[in-house]
């Protein structure tokens, strides 16, 4: 058995309560289809798709309702069959409202063939795999929603020798990937094999944190006899599932500043993405549903397979409703989750969880002066000096912050988590990163 | 004896180096345009950067080189403009000085909030989280990004709303650039009657989220005897050229979103 590998730094949030995963990790995934779905056109990184249906149209499951725009564009598919009741902007967790198509579900679940099934992943035409991934609308399902087909665009002079499947699920509270690995382990390995064949990669590693021994066992069993596929247990630590941390832990290679994983010959995919690839390649089914963990202060915390575009209010209702007055609702876990202004926010391809916090848990904390304990330096997985960066960011010294490598910050939140003075470290860095990007854009424009 | 030798040597060395330095100064003399210093003396001296050059020195140099316009220093006001024009030997065209005005009255008391924001005090960050804490997408978030940028201490926050002191404002425009919501506009100083809202939502929605939102009712337009008001894009605009600052529109506005003319001494 290979050693449990890891990276330098990091934290272990909620280590006394099984990372907050106990309420849902033993609950099998339940299917759930809501009455209406509101499918956002801008679910992936890159330009939002253009809606190609109008109010009153009848759509079937899997039908293209949004045409891709640009290099990073992805098509959007209807996740239910029924009537389009609205096409217009809706509130999202982002800065501006996003264009969305609202469909009333007729529960007929009628499919339309949008993709050609390629059949067995070991025998199919490997040149058709990447186009199938694009046409199925697959983007990274771990949270960043980067279009998957772009990850496979290997440039001249680059090559890939390892594909890593990210099954770390280091975020607190979430068990969506855990359940997927237990219930669909063969699908995940199929997806990995398809990805490996598409780029002629010889080695595929499925990396899983050691707090999920049952998932490690299940994936080992599924990977038996499959060419070049191995399972790598990792130490339970946050942000073990961060792309650069995962590559370092598994291969020992470090992704240099301003470089991408492909520059160290690695592609990282989420296990959910791999399962979606298998669905697209084997069955010709586009990405229209995903597993989402609904937990926190809801009556029955569950893992649900939801249709893309389901409202948070609907999934909470399916889980028995709120068990107390919610103070804050986040999509994603405690470390990287995004706060929602209300529960009328549609879930996207990348939302792996909904966590409801009580008012006491969500109460504001007051920032106090830095006591120079140095814990933030210890835990930073990148090796930055968060306490020093914070001074520079507060003084609005963009140049100084850039010289101290603020652009390498992955906004994991480890420093803010560990800080005994409760300093708002991570949000300051994110703000400064945004400002620097904006300045650079302005300069380019002039 | 030793002391005498040392003294003589030091004196000799001093003379030699002194001579060398004098020669070097003569030989490598850099011609500095005396006008740069003069132009610099007329500038506001805050190094605010509103002219687009690195500080007042950079601006003065650019003016003398002919790269920057003589009226580039907005904070300096009329005296600065006249002074620089005199140094440069041109006549200054007298332009109306500008002042920054807040096009929003949505303080916490009147504007409804979507959620309670308790992150870092920055409008830019708040605006990025689910559309910002205030329901109105045109509202001032009042977390002080502009206040931090103002070199003249003219901005303060009152109940989550930006307030600009026109007496301290020099019209440099640093706040206008910083605001993520484009709530601040530079208007001619004498134009004191303007609409303090630019919410383009339909009246029902606008009124629902803010008590001081312009609902585009058009009463101001009917009242105006000088044909200075147009209602367009969901809110009223006042044409500064035609407005005579009578203040009649402000008196009839049901939402109190037109300013009452200031009494200037």
XYZ file of C-alpha atoms in Angstrom:
711
model
C 0.000 0.000 0.000
C 1.515 3.347 -0.971
C 2.163 5.890 1.797
C -0.383 8.491 2.658
C 0.974 11.486 0.851
C 0.383 15.188 1.473
C 1.705 18.731 0.953
C 3.348 21.316 3.216
C 1.112 23.443 5.477
C -2.661 23.274 5.589
C -5.204 23.006 8.373
C -7.676 20.407 9.646
C -11.013 22.121 10.259
C -13.679 20.442 12.415
C -11.321 17.543 13.145
C -13.231 16.649 16.314
C -16.508 16.121 14.453
C -15.377 14.133 11.400
C -15.008 17.334 9.330
C -18.761 17.883 9.749
C -19.423 14.979 7.374
C -20.997 12.569 9.881
C -24.683 13.491 9.261
C -24.608 12.611 5.559
C -21.714 10.280 4.803
C -23.713 7.085 5.357
C -26.820 8.290 3.515
C -27.305 6.828 0.026
C -27.973 9.285 -2.793
C -31.644 10.049 -3.398
C -33.031 11.153 -6.770
C -34.851 14.464 -6.705
C -36.575 16.380 -9.488
C -38.131 19.742 -8.639
C -41.338 21.247 -10.108
C -39.399 23.978 -11.861
C -35.732 24.411 -12.628
C -33.923 27.675 -13.370
C -30.917 26.880 -15.493
C -28.236 29.562 -15.569
C -26.465 30.271 -18.848
C -23.204 31.227 -17.117
C -22.475 28.119 -15.045
C -18.949 27.657 -16.364
C -15.920 29.909 -16.298
C -15.952 31.946 -19.510
C -18.599 33.769 -21.499
C -22.201 32.799 -20.651
C -24.057 30.816 -23.318
C -26.792 32.393 -25.434
C -30.287 31.049 -24.761
C -31.721 29.415 -27.891
C -35.230 28.717 -26.622
C -38.034 31.166 -25.895
C -40.949 31.404 -23.521
C -43.611 28.837 -24.341
C -41.281 26.342 -26.060
C -41.569 22.680 -25.132
C -38.197 21.114 -24.368
C -37.043 17.597 -23.700
C -34.353 16.358 -21.330
C -30.894 16.827 -22.762
C -32.017 19.353 -25.372
C -29.574 22.219 -25.979
C -31.081 25.420 -24.533
C -27.922 27.556 -24.569
C -25.418 27.866 -27.407
C -21.715 28.130 -26.466
C -19.899 31.458 -26.892
C -16.151 31.728 -27.433
C -13.218 29.395 -26.697
C -14.244 28.759 -23.092
C -17.920 28.398 -24.042
C -20.061 25.366 -23.226
C -23.549 24.365 -24.341
C -26.297 24.239 -21.704
C -28.860 21.424 -21.736
C -32.391 21.173 -20.380
C -32.322 19.111 -17.187
C -36.042 18.312 -17.211
C -38.678 17.946 -19.907
C -41.481 20.479 -19.995
C -42.417 24.017 -20.935
C -40.113 27.028 -20.866
C -41.889 29.504 -18.595
C -39.316 32.277 -18.501
C -36.080 33.453 -20.108
C -34.493 36.321 -18.199
C -31.978 37.416 -15.586
C -32.135 35.953 -12.073
C -30.220 36.622 -8.858
C -27.059 34.550 -8.428
C -24.282 34.416 -5.836
C -22.211 36.592 -8.188
C -22.015 40.354 -8.583
C -24.629 40.713 -11.313
C -27.828 38.807 -12.129
C -27.293 36.016 -14.655
C -29.379 35.068 -17.709
C -31.375 31.903 -17.042
C -34.003 29.665 -18.625
C -36.810 28.529 -16.313
C -38.527 25.251 -17.235
C -41.683 23.817 -15.680
C -41.181 20.097 -15.187
C -43.852 17.823 -16.700
C -42.227 14.795 -14.994
C -42.356 12.827 -18.259
C -38.529 12.723 -18.303
C -38.493 12.379 -22.079
C -34.981 12.299 -23.475
C -33.824 13.699 -26.767
C -30.639 12.346 -28.351
C -28.172 15.201 -28.480
C -24.963 13.171 -28.433
C -23.889 10.015 -30.195
C -23.063 7.254 -27.673
C -19.520 5.994 -28.258
C -19.939 2.771 -26.269
C -17.133 0.989 -24.451
C -14.470 3.443 -23.266
C -11.648 0.985 -24.012
C -12.675 0.435 -27.632
C -14.327 3.656 -28.842
C -12.758 6.110 -31.302
C -10.471 8.143 -29.048
C -10.558 11.263 -31.268
C -14.268 11.612 -30.550
C -13.874 11.704 -26.758
C -12.878 15.388 -26.298
C -15.606 16.712 -28.656
C -18.107 14.563 -26.745
C -16.935 16.123 -23.474
C -17.469 19.602 -24.912
C -20.863 18.842 -26.422
C -22.035 17.307 -23.155
C -21.431 20.670 -21.465
C -19.001 19.267 -18.918
C -17.105 21.670 -16.679
C -15.115 21.016 -13.518
C -17.589 19.807 -10.901
C -15.386 20.408 -7.883
C -16.207 24.098 -7.621
C -14.163 26.179 -10.077
C -16.285 25.091 -13.087
C -13.463 25.354 -15.603
C -14.567 23.920 -18.977
C -13.134 20.393 -19.089
C -12.436 20.240 -22.828
C -10.077 23.227 -22.452
C -8.002 21.235 -19.939
C -7.443 18.688 -22.692
C -6.203 21.317 -25.155
C -2.532 20.336 -25.031
C -0.424 22.975 -26.758
C 2.626 22.438 -28.947
C 5.562 21.328 -26.805
C 3.391 20.315 -23.864
C 2.555 16.760 -22.938
C 0.612 15.024 -20.185
C 1.875 11.892 -18.455
C -0.519 11.669 -15.480
C -4.197 12.322 -14.961
C -5.179 12.751 -11.310
C -8.758 12.247 -10.222
C -9.535 14.443 -7.254
C -11.534 12.461 -4.713
C -9.994 14.234 -1.734
C -13.142 16.180 -0.839
C -11.172 18.094 1.774
C -13.977 20.637 2.253
C -15.950 20.309 5.469
C -19.558 19.027 5.547
C -19.582 17.742 1.949
C -20.042 14.058 1.142
C -21.197 14.275 -2.491
C -17.945 12.919 -3.971
C -17.697 10.338 -1.185
C -21.116 8.894 -2.031
C -20.374 9.040 -5.747
C -17.188 6.994 -5.236
C -19.091 4.393 -3.213
C -22.092 4.109 -5.516
C -20.625 4.693 -8.962
C -17.002 3.602 -8.620
C -16.936 1.796 -11.990
C -18.331 4.874 -13.783
C -15.548 7.006 -12.313
C -12.859 4.576 -13.493
C -14.542 4.471 -16.941
C -14.398 8.260 -17.102
C -10.750 8.252 -16.096
C -9.927 5.643 -18.762
C -11.747 7.709 -21.396
C -9.751 10.791 -20.405
C -6.504 8.771 -20.429
C -7.227 7.317 -23.867
C -8.135 10.728 -25.296
C -4.612 11.999 -24.614
C -2.697 8.661 -24.675
C -1.806 9.008 -21.007
C -0.308 5.920 -19.390
C -0.949 6.721 -15.741
C -4.154 7.611 -13.918
C -4.243 8.210 -10.176
C -7.379 8.412 -8.051
C -6.439 10.424 -4.961
C -8.641 10.030 -1.886
C -8.235 11.352 1.679
C -7.856 8.676 4.362
C -11.017 9.768 6.192
C -12.918 7.779 3.535
C -11.499 4.228 3.883
C -14.660 2.707 2.386
C -14.281 4.871 -0.732
C -10.610 3.915 -1.063
C -11.618 0.245 -0.862
C -14.438 0.648 -3.396
C -12.258 2.509 -5.887
C -9.467 -0.097 -5.486
C -11.923 -2.823 -6.354
C -13.208 -0.888 -9.383
C -9.682 -0.103 -10.583
C -8.551 -3.751 -10.460
C -7.476 -4.954 -13.868
C -7.824 -1.508 -15.490
C -4.775 -0.375 -17.431
C -2.588 2.143 -15.587
C -5.160 3.075 -12.931
C -4.124 3.243 -9.293
C -5.598 4.564 -6.050
C -3.559 6.873 -3.835
C -4.631 7.500 -0.214
C -3.852 10.976 1.087
C -3.679 12.442 4.568
C -6.844 14.202 5.712
C -5.954 17.873 5.535
C -7.367 21.046 3.988
C -6.767 22.117 1.117
C -5.700 18.631 0.036
C -8.097 18.873 -2.923
C -6.563 22.122 -4.194
C -5.186 21.491 -7.666
C -1.598 22.523 -6.961
C -1.538 20.856 -3.514
C -2.892 17.628 -4.978
C -0.283 17.551 -7.747
C 2.486 18.127 -5.207
C 1.170 15.422 -2.913
C 0.697 12.792 -5.611
C 3.608 13.403 -7.982
C 6.026 15.489 -5.909
C 6.042 18.132 -8.657
C 5.432 21.800 -7.905
C 3.433 23.941 -10.308
C 5.535 27.117 -10.758
C 4.144 30.646 -10.374
C 1.789 31.682 -13.184
C 1.966 28.167 -14.703
C -0.757 25.587 -15.167
C -0.842 21.901 -14.211
C -0.096 20.963 -17.834
C 3.292 22.674 -17.483
C 4.218 19.879 -15.049
C 2.526 17.325 -17.349
C -0.522 16.720 -15.159
C -4.261 17.143 -15.643
C -6.497 17.146 -12.564
C -10.168 16.234 -12.812
C -12.793 15.928 -10.102
C -14.283 12.442 -9.607
C -17.686 13.922 -10.428
C -16.312 15.234 -13.711
C -14.949 11.768 -14.518
C -18.364 10.205 -13.921
C -19.945 12.856 -16.175
C -17.369 12.069 -18.874
C -18.307 8.375 -18.641
C -22.005 9.250 -19.000
C -21.274 11.382 -22.047
C -18.976 8.874 -23.761
C -20.732 5.583 -22.974
C -24.390 6.646 -23.044
C -24.248 9.943 -24.916
C -25.930 11.710 -22.010
C -25.112 15.399 -21.403
C -24.451 16.786 -17.919
C -27.904 17.557 -16.509
C -27.754 16.312 -12.927
C -25.246 16.087 -10.111
C -24.936 14.907 -6.521
C -25.248 17.668 -3.929
C -24.962 17.381 -0.163
C -27.617 19.312 1.754
C -26.580 19.603 5.375
C -26.316 21.850 8.412
C -29.535 22.983 10.059
C -31.992 21.114 7.848
C -34.341 18.475 9.262
C -32.961 15.548 7.241
C -29.414 16.162 5.968
C -29.123 14.207 2.696
C -27.175 13.551 -0.456
C -29.432 14.340 -3.395
C -28.991 13.788 -7.098
C -30.501 17.070 -8.247
C -31.268 18.347 -11.716
C -29.032 21.272 -12.675
C -30.937 24.496 -11.960
C -32.858 23.349 -8.866
C -33.513 26.175 -6.408
C -31.938 25.980 -2.948
C -35.408 26.438 -1.397
C -36.580 23.281 -3.229
C -33.674 21.094 -2.084
C -34.070 22.331 1.481
C -37.795 21.511 1.248
C -36.926 18.011 0.017
C -34.732 17.612 3.114
C -37.608 18.443 5.461
C -37.057 22.192 5.655
C -34.977 24.267 8.039
C -34.662 22.978 11.591
C -34.211 26.530 12.868
C -34.152 30.085 11.508
C -31.189 30.091 9.094
C -28.514 32.713 9.744
C -26.574 32.070 6.575
C -26.872 29.695 3.640
C -23.724 28.782 1.737
C -23.240 26.865 -1.477
C -20.129 24.765 -0.810
C -18.461 23.843 2.459
C -17.324 25.992 5.354
C -13.953 26.954 3.859
C -14.732 27.952 0.279
C -18.532 28.119 0.258
C -20.188 31.221 -1.175
C -22.878 32.990 0.860
C -26.357 33.247 -0.668
C -28.541 36.303 -0.116
C -31.684 34.137 -0.065
C -32.717 30.560 -0.801
C -34.041 31.529 -4.236
C -30.721 30.838 -5.922
C -30.471 28.088 -8.561
C -27.764 25.440 -8.145
C -25.215 24.999 -10.923
C -23.008 22.234 -12.284
C -20.299 23.087 -9.752
C -22.374 23.273 -6.541
C -21.415 20.218 -4.541
C -23.222 21.234 -1.389
C -25.637 23.505 0.417
C -24.839 24.179 4.076
C -27.270 25.980 6.365
C -25.771 27.782 9.368
C -27.607 29.072 12.431
C -27.487 32.744 13.340
C -25.020 32.058 16.150
C -22.678 30.246 13.762
C -22.916 33.038 11.210
C -22.410 35.882 13.699
C -19.936 38.557 12.716
C -16.499 38.493 14.288
C -14.447 41.559 15.023
C -11.010 41.966 13.538
C -8.282 42.544 16.131
C -4.630 43.546 15.681
C -2.078 40.967 14.526
C -0.159 39.388 17.415
C 2.591 38.079 15.129
C 2.221 34.467 16.198
C 3.173 33.315 12.710
C 0.565 30.562 12.470
C -0.661 31.878 9.119
C 2.858 31.438 7.730
C 2.934 27.876 9.041
C -0.338 26.835 7.434
C -0.137 28.635 4.068
C 0.023 25.782 1.544
C 1.737 28.086 -0.977
C 4.378 29.324 1.472
C 3.353 32.986 1.470
C 3.603 35.462 4.357
C -0.089 36.207 4.985
C 0.484 38.571 7.928
C 2.818 40.745 5.858
C 0.563 40.644 2.803
C -2.334 41.805 4.965
C -0.453 44.997 5.885
C 0.320 45.671 2.243
C -3.274 44.977 1.179
C -4.688 47.227 3.905
C -2.380 50.017 2.769
C -3.606 49.470 -0.806
C 0.009 48.859 -1.875
C -0.732 46.823 -5.004
C 2.867 46.799 -6.174
C 4.194 45.652 -2.812
C 1.559 42.931 -2.577
C 2.394 41.735 -6.068
C 6.104 41.625 -5.214
C 5.185 39.451 -2.223
C 3.357 37.080 -4.570
C -0.235 37.785 -3.613
C -1.186 36.528 -7.087
C -0.093 33.005 -6.053
C -2.646 32.954 -3.220
C -5.235 30.258 -3.938
C -7.786 31.857 -1.558
C -8.121 28.610 0.407
C -8.845 30.391 3.698
C -6.385 28.401 5.838
C -4.786 31.598 7.209
C -8.117 33.178 8.148
C -9.180 29.909 9.787
C -6.088 29.599 11.968
C -5.705 33.305 12.875
C -6.269 33.767 16.639
C -6.753 37.524 16.082
C -9.555 36.745 13.592
C -8.000 38.952 10.934
C -9.803 39.044 7.598
C -6.795 37.735 5.712
C -8.236 35.775 2.799
C -10.905 38.336 1.736
C -8.243 41.068 1.690
C -6.047 38.964 -0.588
C -8.944 38.172 -2.883
C -9.837 41.863 -3.088
C -6.222 42.801 -3.850
C -5.942 40.078 -6.492
C -9.092 41.413 -8.163
C -7.736 44.970 -8.028
C -4.415 43.933 -9.589
C -6.213 42.052 -12.382
C -8.427 45.099 -12.985
C -5.407 47.449 -13.125
C -3.653 45.143 -15.578
C -6.772 45.089 -17.768
C -6.992 48.894 -17.664
C -3.347 49.231 -18.672
C -3.872 46.791 -21.529
C -6.890 48.753 -22.692
C -4.987 52.047 -22.888
C 54.946 66.731 13.884
C 52.503 63.874 12.980
C 49.524 66.110 13.530
C 50.951 68.786 11.245
C 51.506 66.326 8.374
C 47.977 64.939 8.736
C 46.452 68.415 8.766
C 48.368 69.480 5.676
C 47.458 66.246 3.858
C 43.758 66.559 4.709
C 43.727 70.175 3.604
C 45.436 69.263 0.330
C 42.994 66.387 -0.312
C 40.088 68.677 0.444
C 41.339 71.238 -2.035
C 41.927 68.616 -4.775
C 38.460 66.995 -4.389
C 36.816 70.373 -4.066
C 38.421 71.424 -7.309
C 37.336 68.184 -9.030
C 33.752 68.579 -7.862
C 33.622 72.169 -9.083
C 34.904 71.126 -12.493
C 32.429 68.224 -12.664
C 29.551 70.503 -11.775
C 30.486 72.894 -14.576
C 31.124 70.150 -17.130
C 28.115 67.910 -16.444
C 25.654 70.689 -15.770
C 22.019 69.649 -16.392
C 19.823 72.359 -17.828
C 16.558 72.499 -15.866
C 13.762 74.551 -17.251
C 12.995 77.094 -14.525
C 9.384 76.988 -15.616
C 9.009 73.480 -14.150
C 9.595 74.838 -10.677
C 7.181 77.707 -11.318
C 4.433 75.437 -12.637
C 4.993 73.112 -9.685
C 4.469 75.965 -7.256
C 0.984 76.639 -8.622
C -0.181 72.997 -8.367
C -2.376 71.852 -5.491
C 0.526 69.845 -4.085
C -1.448 66.838 -2.896
C 0.149 64.399 -5.360
C -3.369 63.079 -5.945
C -2.582 61.767 -9.421
C -5.895 62.934 -10.869
C -4.032 64.590 -13.774
C -2.779 61.166 -14.830
C 0.887 61.868 -14.037
C 2.957 60.556 -11.133
C 2.440 63.405 -8.686
C 2.696 67.165 -9.080
C 6.358 67.084 -10.191
C 5.526 64.727 -13.017
C 2.633 66.914 -14.080
C 4.729 70.111 -14.028
C 7.378 68.490 -16.191
C 4.743 67.243 -18.642
C 3.134 70.705 -18.888
C 6.444 72.348 -19.717
C 7.190 69.656 -22.306
C 3.796 70.390 -23.812
C 2.445 66.893 -23.126
C -0.098 67.825 -20.487
C -2.784 70.513 -20.868
C -2.376 73.680 -18.791
C -5.733 73.033 -17.168
C -4.749 69.504 -16.135
C -4.623 70.224 -12.402
C -8.274 70.154 -11.359
C -7.724 70.410 -7.593
C -5.705 73.634 -8.027
C -8.763 75.544 -9.128
C -8.846 78.825 -10.983
C -5.746 80.373 -9.394
C -3.644 77.362 -10.395
C -4.987 77.474 -13.932
C -4.238 81.179 -14.300
C -0.775 80.806 -12.796
C 0.246 77.908 -15.027
C -1.167 79.649 -18.102
C 0.894 82.742 -17.285
C 4.087 80.705 -16.909
C 3.421 78.911 -20.164
C 2.525 82.134 -21.952
C -0.947 81.024 -23.011
C -4.305 82.363 -22.055
C -6.409 80.103 -19.936
C -9.878 79.415 -21.130
C -11.964 79.705 -18.009
C -13.719 76.422 -17.377
C -16.235 75.919 -14.672
C -14.677 74.027 -11.755
C -16.169 70.613 -11.100
C -17.307 69.009 -7.900
C -18.112 65.382 -7.091
C -21.756 64.673 -6.319
C -23.303 61.477 -4.947
C -26.179 60.286 -7.128
C -27.846 58.290 -4.354
C -29.615 58.934 -1.065
C -30.043 55.282 -0.148
C -28.869 55.311 3.451
C -29.695 52.369 5.665
C -32.807 54.171 6.904
C -34.471 54.348 3.473
C -32.935 51.627 1.278
C -33.831 47.997 1.936
C -31.066 45.463 2.346
C -30.747 42.058 0.756
C -28.529 40.691 3.508
C -26.385 41.863 6.372
C -22.818 42.301 5.211
C -20.087 41.684 7.774
C -17.029 41.088 5.659
C -14.100 43.414 5.110
C -15.134 47.069 4.801
C -14.802 47.446 1.046
C -17.525 48.364 -1.451
C -15.755 46.412 -4.181
C -15.846 43.170 -2.164
C -19.440 43.692 -1.007
C -20.600 44.449 -4.555
C -19.185 41.093 -5.667
C -21.186 39.043 -3.165
C -24.632 38.230 -4.559
C -25.106 41.686 -6.045
C -24.217 43.638 -2.915
C -25.984 44.075 0.423
C -28.435 46.737 -0.824
C -31.342 45.588 -2.973
C -30.948 48.530 -5.361
C -28.236 47.738 -7.858
C -27.528 51.458 -8.369
C -27.133 52.245 -4.674
C -24.113 53.582 -2.839
C -22.861 50.735 -0.639
C -21.363 53.144 1.860
C -18.354 51.084 2.910
C -15.848 53.804 2.139
C -13.734 52.836 -0.876
C -13.992 56.459 -2.084
C -13.262 57.814 1.384
C -9.970 55.911 1.439
C -9.021 57.351 -1.956
C -9.879 61.012 -1.207
C -6.677 62.958 -0.606
C -8.537 66.020 0.609
C -10.651 64.511 3.400
C -13.840 65.613 1.667
C -15.714 62.309 2.013
C -17.270 60.676 5.024
C -19.872 57.947 5.529
C -23.222 58.525 7.197
C -25.456 55.528 7.861
C -23.919 53.534 4.999
C -24.085 56.391 2.524
C -21.272 58.442 1.044
C -21.429 62.180 1.826
C -19.132 64.625 0.005
C -18.314 68.045 1.412
C -18.398 70.342 -1.655
C -16.219 72.901 0.115
C -13.380 70.441 0.529
C -13.873 68.620 -2.797
C -11.480 69.750 -5.505
C -13.065 67.765 -8.325
C -9.987 65.581 -8.914
C -12.209 62.581 -9.664
C -10.269 59.920 -7.722
C -13.494 58.800 -6.028
C -15.320 58.550 -9.364
C -12.748 56.036 -10.585
C -12.759 54.019 -7.374
C -16.528 53.595 -6.982
C -17.575 50.084 -8.131
C -21.162 51.279 -8.589
C -20.477 54.566 -10.485
C -22.516 56.416 -7.900
C -20.325 59.541 -7.933
C -20.449 62.011 -10.818
C -18.421 65.168 -11.492
C -20.800 68.074 -12.057
C -20.126 71.805 -12.569
C -19.896 73.460 -9.176
C -22.669 75.979 -9.801
C -25.196 73.337 -10.863
C -26.623 72.559 -7.490
C -29.953 71.151 -8.623
C -29.648 67.552 -9.771
C -31.542 64.270 -9.455
C -30.027 62.110 -6.731
C -31.062 58.762 -8.142
C -30.406 56.761 -11.265
C -32.473 53.678 -10.587
C -33.884 52.545 -13.928
C -36.195 49.856 -12.517
C -39.942 50.199 -13.002
C -41.576 52.448 -10.407
C -43.128 49.635 -8.380
C -39.826 47.829 -7.942
C -37.829 51.006 -7.339
C -40.257 52.289 -4.715
C -40.365 48.903 -3.039
C -36.611 48.736 -2.470
C -35.881 52.385 -1.668
C -37.988 55.207 -0.252
C -35.990 57.874 -2.095
C -35.826 56.238 -5.526
C -36.869 58.235 -8.588
C -40.054 56.621 -9.880
C -40.085 58.562 -13.160
C -43.492 60.070 -12.381
C -42.718 63.201 -14.381
C -44.080 65.759 -11.918
C -40.811 67.642 -12.020
C -41.003 67.781 -15.806
C -44.514 69.251 -15.684
C -43.541 71.827 -13.096
C -40.367 73.007 -14.829
C -41.015 76.246 -16.713
C -37.668 76.177 -18.459
C -38.043 72.830 -20.185
C -34.894 71.602 -18.440
C -36.102 68.167 -17.327
C -36.471 64.976 -19.335
C -37.642 61.642 -17.959
C -35.737 58.902 -19.723
C -34.565 55.377 -18.954
C -36.621 55.137 -15.795
C -35.456 58.298 -14.022
C -35.399 62.090 -14.459
C -32.466 64.077 -15.841
C -31.938 67.816 -15.424
C -30.259 69.636 -18.287
C -27.649 71.775 -16.527
C -27.575 74.293 -19.407
C -31.264 75.137 -19.154
C -31.711 74.864 -15.383
C -31.985 78.187 -13.552
C -31.885 76.726 -10.019
C -35.349 77.870 -9.065
C -35.903 74.684 -7.084
C -39.558 74.278 -8.042
C -39.003 70.685 -9.167
C -37.476 69.794 -5.793
C -40.564 71.120 -4.063
C -42.960 68.867 -5.985
C -40.869 65.659 -6.114
C -42.888 63.038 -4.174
C -39.760 61.000 -3.430
C -37.513 63.897 -2.413
C -34.832 62.891 -4.857
C -34.053 66.331 -6.293
C -31.687 68.548 -4.331
C -32.799 71.880 -3.036
C -30.566 74.660 -4.443
C -27.776 75.675 -2.115
C -27.676 79.255 -0.973
C -24.236 80.387 -2.022
C -22.685 83.347 -0.334
